[in-house]
CSV table of C-alpha atoms in Angstrom, one decimal:
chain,number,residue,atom,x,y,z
A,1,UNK,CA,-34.3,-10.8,-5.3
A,2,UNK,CA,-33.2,-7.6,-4.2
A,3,UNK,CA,-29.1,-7.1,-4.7
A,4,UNK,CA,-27.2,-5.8,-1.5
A,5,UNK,CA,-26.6,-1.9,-2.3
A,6,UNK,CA,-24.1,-0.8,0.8
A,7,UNK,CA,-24.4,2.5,-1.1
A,8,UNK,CA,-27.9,4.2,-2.3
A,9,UNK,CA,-28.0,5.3,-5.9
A,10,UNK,CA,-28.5,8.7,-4.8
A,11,UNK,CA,-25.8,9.4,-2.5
A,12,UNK,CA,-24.1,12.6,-2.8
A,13,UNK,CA,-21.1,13.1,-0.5
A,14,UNK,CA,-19.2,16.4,-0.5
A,15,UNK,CA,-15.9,14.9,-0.6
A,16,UNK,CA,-14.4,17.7,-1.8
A,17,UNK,CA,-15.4,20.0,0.9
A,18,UNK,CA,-12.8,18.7,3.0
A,19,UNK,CA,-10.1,18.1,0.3
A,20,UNK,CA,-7.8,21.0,2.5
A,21,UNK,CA,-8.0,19.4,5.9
A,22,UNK,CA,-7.6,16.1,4.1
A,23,UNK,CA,-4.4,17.0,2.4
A,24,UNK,CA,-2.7,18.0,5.3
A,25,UNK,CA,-3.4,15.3,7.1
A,26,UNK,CA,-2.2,13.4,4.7
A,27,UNK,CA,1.1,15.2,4.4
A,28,UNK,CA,1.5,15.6,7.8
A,29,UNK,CA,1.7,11.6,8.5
A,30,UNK,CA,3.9,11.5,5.0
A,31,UNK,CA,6.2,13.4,7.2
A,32,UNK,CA,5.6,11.5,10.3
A,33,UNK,CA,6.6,8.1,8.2
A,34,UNK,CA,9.5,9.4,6.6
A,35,UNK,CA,10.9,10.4,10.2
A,36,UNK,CA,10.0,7.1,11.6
A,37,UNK,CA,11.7,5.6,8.9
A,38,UNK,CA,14.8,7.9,9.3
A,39,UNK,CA,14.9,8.1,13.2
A,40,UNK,CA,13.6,4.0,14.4
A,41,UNK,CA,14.6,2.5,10.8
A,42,UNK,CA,12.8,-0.6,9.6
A,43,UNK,CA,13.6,-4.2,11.0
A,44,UNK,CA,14.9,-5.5,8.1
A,45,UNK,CA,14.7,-9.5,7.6
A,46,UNK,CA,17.6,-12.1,6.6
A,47,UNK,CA,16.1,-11.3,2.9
A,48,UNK,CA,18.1,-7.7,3.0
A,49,UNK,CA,20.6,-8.0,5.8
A,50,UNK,CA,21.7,-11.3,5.5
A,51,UNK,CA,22.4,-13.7,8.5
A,52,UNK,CA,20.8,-16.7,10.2
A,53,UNK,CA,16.9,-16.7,11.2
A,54,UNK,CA,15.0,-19.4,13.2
A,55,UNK,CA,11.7,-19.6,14.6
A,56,UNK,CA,11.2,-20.9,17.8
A,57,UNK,CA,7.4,-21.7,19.1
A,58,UNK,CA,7.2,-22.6,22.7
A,59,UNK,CA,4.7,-24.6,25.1
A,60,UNK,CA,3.7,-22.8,28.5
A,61,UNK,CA,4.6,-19.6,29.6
A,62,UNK,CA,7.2,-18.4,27.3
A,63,UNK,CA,10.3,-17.4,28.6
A,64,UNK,CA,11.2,-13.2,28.9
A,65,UNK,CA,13.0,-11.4,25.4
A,66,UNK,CA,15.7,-10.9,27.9
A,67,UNK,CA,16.0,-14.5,29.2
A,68,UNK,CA,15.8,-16.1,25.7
A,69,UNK,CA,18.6,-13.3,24.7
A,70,UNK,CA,20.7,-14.4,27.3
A,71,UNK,CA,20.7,-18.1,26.4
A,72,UNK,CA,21.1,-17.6,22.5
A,73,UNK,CA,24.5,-15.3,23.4
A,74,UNK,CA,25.7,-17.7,25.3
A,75,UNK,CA,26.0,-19.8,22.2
A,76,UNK,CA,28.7,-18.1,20.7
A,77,UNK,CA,27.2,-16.9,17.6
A,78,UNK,CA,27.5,-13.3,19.0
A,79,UNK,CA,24.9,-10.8,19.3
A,80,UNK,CA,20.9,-12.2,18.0
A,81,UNK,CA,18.2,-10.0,17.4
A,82,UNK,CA,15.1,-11.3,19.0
A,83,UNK,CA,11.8,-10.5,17.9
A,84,UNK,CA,8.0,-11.6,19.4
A,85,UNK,CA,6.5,-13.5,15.9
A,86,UNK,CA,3.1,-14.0,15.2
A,87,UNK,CA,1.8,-15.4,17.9
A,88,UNK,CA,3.0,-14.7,22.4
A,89,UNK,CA,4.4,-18.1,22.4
A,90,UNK,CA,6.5,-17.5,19.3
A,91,UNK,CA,9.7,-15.3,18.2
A,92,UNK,CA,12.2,-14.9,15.6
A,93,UNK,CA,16.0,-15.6,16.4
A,94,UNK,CA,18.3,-14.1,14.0
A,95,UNK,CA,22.3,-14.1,14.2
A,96,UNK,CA,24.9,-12.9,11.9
A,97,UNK,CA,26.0,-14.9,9.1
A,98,UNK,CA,29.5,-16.2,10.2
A,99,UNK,CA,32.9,-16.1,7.9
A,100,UNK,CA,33.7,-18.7,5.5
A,101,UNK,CA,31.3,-21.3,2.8
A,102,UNK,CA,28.2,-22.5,3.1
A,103,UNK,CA,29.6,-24.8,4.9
A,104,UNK,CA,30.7,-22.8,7.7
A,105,UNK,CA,27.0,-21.1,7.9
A,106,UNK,CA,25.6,-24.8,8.1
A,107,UNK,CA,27.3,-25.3,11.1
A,108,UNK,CA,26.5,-22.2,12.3
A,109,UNK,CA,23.2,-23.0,11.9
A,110,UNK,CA,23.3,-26.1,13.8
A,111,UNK,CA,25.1,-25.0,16.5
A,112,UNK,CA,22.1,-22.2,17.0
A,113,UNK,CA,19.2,-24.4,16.7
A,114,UNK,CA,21.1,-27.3,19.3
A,115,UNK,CA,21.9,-24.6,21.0
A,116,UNK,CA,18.2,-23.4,21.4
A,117,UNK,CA,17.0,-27.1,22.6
A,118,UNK,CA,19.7,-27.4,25.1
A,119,UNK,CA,18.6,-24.1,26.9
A,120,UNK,CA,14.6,-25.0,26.3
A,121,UNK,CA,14.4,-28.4,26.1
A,122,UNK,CA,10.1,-28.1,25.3
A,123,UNK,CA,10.7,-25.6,22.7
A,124,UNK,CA,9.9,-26.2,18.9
A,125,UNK,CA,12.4,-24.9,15.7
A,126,UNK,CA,11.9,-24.4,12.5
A,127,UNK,CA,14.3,-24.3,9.5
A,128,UNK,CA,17.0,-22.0,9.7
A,129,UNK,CA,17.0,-19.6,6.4
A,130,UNK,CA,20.2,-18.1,5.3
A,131,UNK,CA,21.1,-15.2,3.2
A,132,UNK,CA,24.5,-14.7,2.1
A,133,UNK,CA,25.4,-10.6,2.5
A,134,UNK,CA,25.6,-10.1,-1.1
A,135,UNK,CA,22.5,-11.5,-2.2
A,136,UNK,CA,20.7,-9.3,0.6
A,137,UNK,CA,22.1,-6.7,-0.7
A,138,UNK,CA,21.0,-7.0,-4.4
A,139,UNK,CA,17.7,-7.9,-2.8
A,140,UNK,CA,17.2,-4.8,-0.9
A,141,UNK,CA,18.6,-2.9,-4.3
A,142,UNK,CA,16.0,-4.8,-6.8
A,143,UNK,CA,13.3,-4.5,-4.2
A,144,UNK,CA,13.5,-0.7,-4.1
A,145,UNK,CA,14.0,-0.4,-7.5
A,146,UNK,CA,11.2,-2.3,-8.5
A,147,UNK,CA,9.0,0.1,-6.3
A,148,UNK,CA,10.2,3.0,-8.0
A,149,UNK,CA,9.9,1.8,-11.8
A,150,UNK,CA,6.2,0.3,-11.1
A,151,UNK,CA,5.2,3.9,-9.8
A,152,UNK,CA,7.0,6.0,-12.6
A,153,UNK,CA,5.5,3.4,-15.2
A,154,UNK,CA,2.2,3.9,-13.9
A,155,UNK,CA,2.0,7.4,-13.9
A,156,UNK,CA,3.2,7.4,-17.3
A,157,UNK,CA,0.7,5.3,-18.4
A,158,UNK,CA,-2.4,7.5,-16.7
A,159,UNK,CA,-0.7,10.6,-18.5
A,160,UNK,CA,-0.8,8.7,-22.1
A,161,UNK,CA,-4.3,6.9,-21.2
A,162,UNK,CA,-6.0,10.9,-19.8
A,163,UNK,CA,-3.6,13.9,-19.1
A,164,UNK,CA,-0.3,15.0,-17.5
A,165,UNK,CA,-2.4,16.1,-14.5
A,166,UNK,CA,-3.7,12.7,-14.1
A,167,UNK,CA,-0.6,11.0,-14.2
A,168,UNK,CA,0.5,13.7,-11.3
A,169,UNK,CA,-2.4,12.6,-8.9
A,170,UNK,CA,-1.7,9.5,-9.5
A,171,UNK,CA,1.7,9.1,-8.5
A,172,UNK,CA,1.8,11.2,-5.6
A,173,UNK,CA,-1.4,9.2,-3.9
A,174,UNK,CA,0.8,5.8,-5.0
A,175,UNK,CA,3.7,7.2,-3.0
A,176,UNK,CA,1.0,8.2,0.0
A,177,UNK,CA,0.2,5.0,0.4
A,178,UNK,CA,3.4,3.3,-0.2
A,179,UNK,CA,5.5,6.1,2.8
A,180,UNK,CA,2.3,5.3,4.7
A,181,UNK,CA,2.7,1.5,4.8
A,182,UNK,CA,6.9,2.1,5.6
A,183,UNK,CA,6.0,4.5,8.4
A,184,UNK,CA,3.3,1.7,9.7
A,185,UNK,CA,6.4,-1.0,9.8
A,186,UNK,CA,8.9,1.5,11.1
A,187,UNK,CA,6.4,2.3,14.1
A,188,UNK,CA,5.5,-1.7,14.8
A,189,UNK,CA,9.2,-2.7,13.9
A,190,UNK,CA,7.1,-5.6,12.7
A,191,UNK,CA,10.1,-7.6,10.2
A,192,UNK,CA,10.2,-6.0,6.5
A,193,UNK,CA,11.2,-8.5,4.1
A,194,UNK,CA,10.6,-10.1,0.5
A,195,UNK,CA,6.9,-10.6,1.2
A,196,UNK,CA,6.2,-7.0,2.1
A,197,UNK,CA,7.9,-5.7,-1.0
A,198,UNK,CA,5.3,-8.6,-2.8
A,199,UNK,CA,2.7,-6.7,-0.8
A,200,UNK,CA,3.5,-3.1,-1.4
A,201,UNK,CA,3.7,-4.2,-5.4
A,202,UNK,CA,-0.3,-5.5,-4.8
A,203,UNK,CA,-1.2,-2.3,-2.5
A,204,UNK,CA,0.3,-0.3,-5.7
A,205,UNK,CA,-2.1,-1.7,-8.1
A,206,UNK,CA,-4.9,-1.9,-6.2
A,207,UNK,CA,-4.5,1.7,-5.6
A,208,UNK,CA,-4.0,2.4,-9.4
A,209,UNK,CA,-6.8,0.6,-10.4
A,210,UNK,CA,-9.2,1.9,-8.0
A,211,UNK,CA,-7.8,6.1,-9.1
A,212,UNK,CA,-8.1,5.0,-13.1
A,213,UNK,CA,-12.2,4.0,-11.9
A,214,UNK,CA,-12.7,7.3,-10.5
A,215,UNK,CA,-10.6,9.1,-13.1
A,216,UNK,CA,-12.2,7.5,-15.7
A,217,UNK,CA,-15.6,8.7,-15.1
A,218,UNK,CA,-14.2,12.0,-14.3
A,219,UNK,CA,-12.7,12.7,-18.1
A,220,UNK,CA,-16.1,11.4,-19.2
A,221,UNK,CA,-17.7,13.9,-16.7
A,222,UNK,CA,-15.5,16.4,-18.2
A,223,UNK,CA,-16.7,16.2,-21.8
A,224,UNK,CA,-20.4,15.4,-20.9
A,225,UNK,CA,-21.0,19.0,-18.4
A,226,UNK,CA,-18.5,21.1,-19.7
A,227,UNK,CA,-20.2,23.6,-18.2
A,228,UNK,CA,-20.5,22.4,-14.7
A,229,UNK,CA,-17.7,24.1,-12.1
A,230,UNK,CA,-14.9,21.5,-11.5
A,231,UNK,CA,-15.5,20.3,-7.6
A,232,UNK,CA,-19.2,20.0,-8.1
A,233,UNK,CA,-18.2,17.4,-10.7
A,234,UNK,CA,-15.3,15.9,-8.8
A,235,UNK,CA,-18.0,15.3,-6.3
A,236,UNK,CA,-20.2,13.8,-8.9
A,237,UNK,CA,-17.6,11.6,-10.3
A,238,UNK,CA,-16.8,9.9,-6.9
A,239,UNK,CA,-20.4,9.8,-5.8
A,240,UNK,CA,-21.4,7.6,-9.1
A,241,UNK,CA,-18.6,5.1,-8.8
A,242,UNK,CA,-18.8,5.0,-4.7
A,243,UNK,CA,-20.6,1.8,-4.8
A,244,UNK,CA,-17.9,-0.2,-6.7
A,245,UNK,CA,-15.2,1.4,-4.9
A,246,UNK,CA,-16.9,0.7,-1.0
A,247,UNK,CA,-18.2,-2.5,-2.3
A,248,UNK,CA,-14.7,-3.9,-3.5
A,249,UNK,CA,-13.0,-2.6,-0.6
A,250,UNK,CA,-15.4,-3.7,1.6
A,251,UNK,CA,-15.3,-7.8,0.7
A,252,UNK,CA,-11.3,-7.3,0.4
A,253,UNK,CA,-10.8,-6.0,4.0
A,254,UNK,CA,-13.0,-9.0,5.1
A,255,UNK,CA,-10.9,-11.2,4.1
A,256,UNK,CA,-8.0,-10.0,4.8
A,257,UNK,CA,-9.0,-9.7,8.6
A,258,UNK,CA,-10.1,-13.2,8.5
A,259,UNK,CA,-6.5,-14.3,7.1
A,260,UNK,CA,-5.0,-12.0,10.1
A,261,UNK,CA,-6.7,-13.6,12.5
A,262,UNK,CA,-6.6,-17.5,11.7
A,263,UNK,CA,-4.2,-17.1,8.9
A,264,UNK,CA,-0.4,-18.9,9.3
A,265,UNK,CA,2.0,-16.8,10.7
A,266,UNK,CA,4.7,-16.5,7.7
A,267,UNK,CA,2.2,-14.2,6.2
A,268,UNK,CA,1.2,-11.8,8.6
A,269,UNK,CA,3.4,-9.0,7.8
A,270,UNK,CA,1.8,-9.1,4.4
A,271,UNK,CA,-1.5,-9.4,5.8
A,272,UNK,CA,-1.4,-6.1,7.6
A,273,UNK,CA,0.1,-4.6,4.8
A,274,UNK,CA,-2.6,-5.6,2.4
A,275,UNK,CA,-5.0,-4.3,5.3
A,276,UNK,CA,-3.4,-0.9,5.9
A,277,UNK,CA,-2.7,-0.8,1.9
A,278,UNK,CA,-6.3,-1.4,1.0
A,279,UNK,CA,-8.0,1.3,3.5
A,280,UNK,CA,-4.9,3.8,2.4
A,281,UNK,CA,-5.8,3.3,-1.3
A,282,UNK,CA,-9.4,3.7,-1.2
A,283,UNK,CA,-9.0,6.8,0.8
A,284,UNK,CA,-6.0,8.0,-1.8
A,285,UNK,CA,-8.2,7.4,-4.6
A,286,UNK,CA,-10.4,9.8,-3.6
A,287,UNK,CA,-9.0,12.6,-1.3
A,288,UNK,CA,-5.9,12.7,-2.8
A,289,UNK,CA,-5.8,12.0,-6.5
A,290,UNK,CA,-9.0,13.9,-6.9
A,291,UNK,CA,-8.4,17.4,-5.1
A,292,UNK,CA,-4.9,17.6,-7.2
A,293,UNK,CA,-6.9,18.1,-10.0
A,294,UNK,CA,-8.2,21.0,-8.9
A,295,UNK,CA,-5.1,22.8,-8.1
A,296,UNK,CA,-3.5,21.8,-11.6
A,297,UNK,CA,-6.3,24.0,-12.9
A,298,UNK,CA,-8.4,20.8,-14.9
A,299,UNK,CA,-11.6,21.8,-16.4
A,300,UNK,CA,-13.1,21.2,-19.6
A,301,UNK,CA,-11.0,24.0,-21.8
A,302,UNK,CA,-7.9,22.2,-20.5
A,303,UNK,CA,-9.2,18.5,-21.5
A,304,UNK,CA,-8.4,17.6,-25.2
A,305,UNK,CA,-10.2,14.4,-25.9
A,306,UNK,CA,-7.5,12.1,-28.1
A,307,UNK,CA,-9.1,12.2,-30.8
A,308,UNK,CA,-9.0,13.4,-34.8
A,309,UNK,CA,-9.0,17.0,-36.0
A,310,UNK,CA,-11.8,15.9,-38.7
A,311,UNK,CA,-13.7,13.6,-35.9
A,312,UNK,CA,-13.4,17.0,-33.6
A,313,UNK,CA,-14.9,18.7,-36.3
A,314,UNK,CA,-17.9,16.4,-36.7
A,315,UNK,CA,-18.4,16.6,-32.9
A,316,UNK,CA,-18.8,20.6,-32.8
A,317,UNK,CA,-21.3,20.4,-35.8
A,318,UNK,CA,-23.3,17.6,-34.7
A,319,UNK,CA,-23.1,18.0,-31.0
A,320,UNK,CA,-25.4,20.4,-28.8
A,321,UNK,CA,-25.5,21.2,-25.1
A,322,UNK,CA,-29.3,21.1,-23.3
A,323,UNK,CA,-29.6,23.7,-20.5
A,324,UNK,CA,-27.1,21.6,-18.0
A,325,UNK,CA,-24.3,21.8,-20.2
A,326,UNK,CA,-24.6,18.0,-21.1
A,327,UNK,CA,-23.4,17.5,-24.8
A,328,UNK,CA,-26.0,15.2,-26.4
């Protein structure tokens, strides 16, 4: 039985032909998303700005944003956000958390959801989740911060496990994908709360671990041709572990489409994330981690391997190079 092979054995892509047009794409829609997220903002849940959220799923024609705003002001809990959810007979209420105990925001909560069924009768609530403004705040804190340390910890990591310049490409294509996926909820306004920060954290190390795949057959590259130029064997690294890298992406973006489309809607923001997080990693891994090494001057003089003076002398008696510049 033959084994599926999306990827011939012989393949050999030029990836790093377009390594200049593909940089400035790439920091041209870095730029994009960090205006998006400065100019629109992100719609932050209940998780980091505190306040009441319900669900409300109704049968028929739903009503217009501007009807069903009407009716939930008219409840007295002041001014609700409204926001289409999941599916067009579906949207997300949420009001601000009012004065006083929890007490006070369980009536609140009441009043919103009675309120709700007195002006649509047919429609269907959920639960109404409330976050105090403190704990949304130490959310939102924690939540970036956790962001921050897993990058810096990564990259430090890649720098002991190869070489500074590693751990360089490596953190700047994690913080690629991860301004790419806040520009991509800044421009949809789709909600950004707990279970997006959950997806960015699994977007980060699938990114990582696809980069240490490639990187790790480049270092090995690096001491078996020392004297091949360093794109040719950039290219040659990628080519060789293209397989793994379409293949896994590949079965993960299948199903991840399939959970967008029949999946429940409390996790479709982190569905799409996980979409858009996968595609941007894959492509990170290889048109931006890869080309920085090239501009930070790797090569094979600038590669120690981590290993022993005596060992290293062993290696330069023992070793030879045949007429490629392998070391046999």
């Amino acid at each position: 039985m033959r084994l599926l092979k999306l990827v011939p054995d012989d393949t050999n892509i030029h990836f790093l032909k377009w390594r200049n047009i593909a940089m400035g794409i790439s920091f041209l829609m870095i730029v994009a998303s960090i205006a998006l997220v400065a100019v629109r903002g992100l719609n932050l849940g209940v998780d980091f700005v505190g306040g009441q959220s319900v669900r409300v799923e109704f049968s028929g024609t739903m009503p217009k944003i501007d009807e069903i705003r009407e009716k939930v002001d008219n409840i007295g809990l002041g001014e609700a956000t409204i926001q289409q959810f999941g599916s067009d007979q579906a949207v997300a209420i949420r009001t601000a958390l009012p004065e006083g105990d929890k007490a006070a925001a369980d009536r609140a909560g009441k009043q919103l959801v009675d309120g709700i069924h007195k002006a649509f009768p047919a429609a269907k609530t959920g639960s109404v989740e409330t976050v105090s403004g403190k704990v949304s705040g130490e959310l939102l804190r924690t939540g970036v911060l956790s962001l921050a340390l897993a990058m810096i910890a990564i990259s430090i990591y890649i720098w002991i496990r190869f070489e500074w310049q590693f751990g360089v490409g490596a953190l700047f294509a994690l913080f690629h994908d991860v301004m790419l996926t806040f520009g991509f909820f800044a421009l949809t306004q789709m909600q950004f709360d707990l279970n997006i920060v959950a997806a960015l954290l699994t977007i980060i190390g699938y990114s990582l671990n696809d980069t240490i795949v490639v990187y790790d057959r480049i270092r090995e590259n690096l001491k078996k041709y020392r004297k091949m130029e360093i794109i040719p064997l950039l290219d040659l690294s990628i080519n060789e572990t293209l397989a793994r890298t379409v293949m896994t992406s590949f079965t993960m973006l299948i199903a991840l489409a399939v959970l967008l489309w029949v999946g429940p809607d409390v996790i479709f923001g982190f569905t799409a994330a996980m979409l858009l997080g996968i595609f941007v990693g894959t492509y990170s891994s290889i048109y931006m981690s890869a080309p920085i090494l090239v501009w930070l001057k790797v090569g094979p003089d600038s590669f120690v391997p981590r290993t022993s003076a005596a060992t290293q002398g062993a290696e330069r008696v023992t070793s030879k190079e045949d007429d490629d510049g392998a070391v046999v």
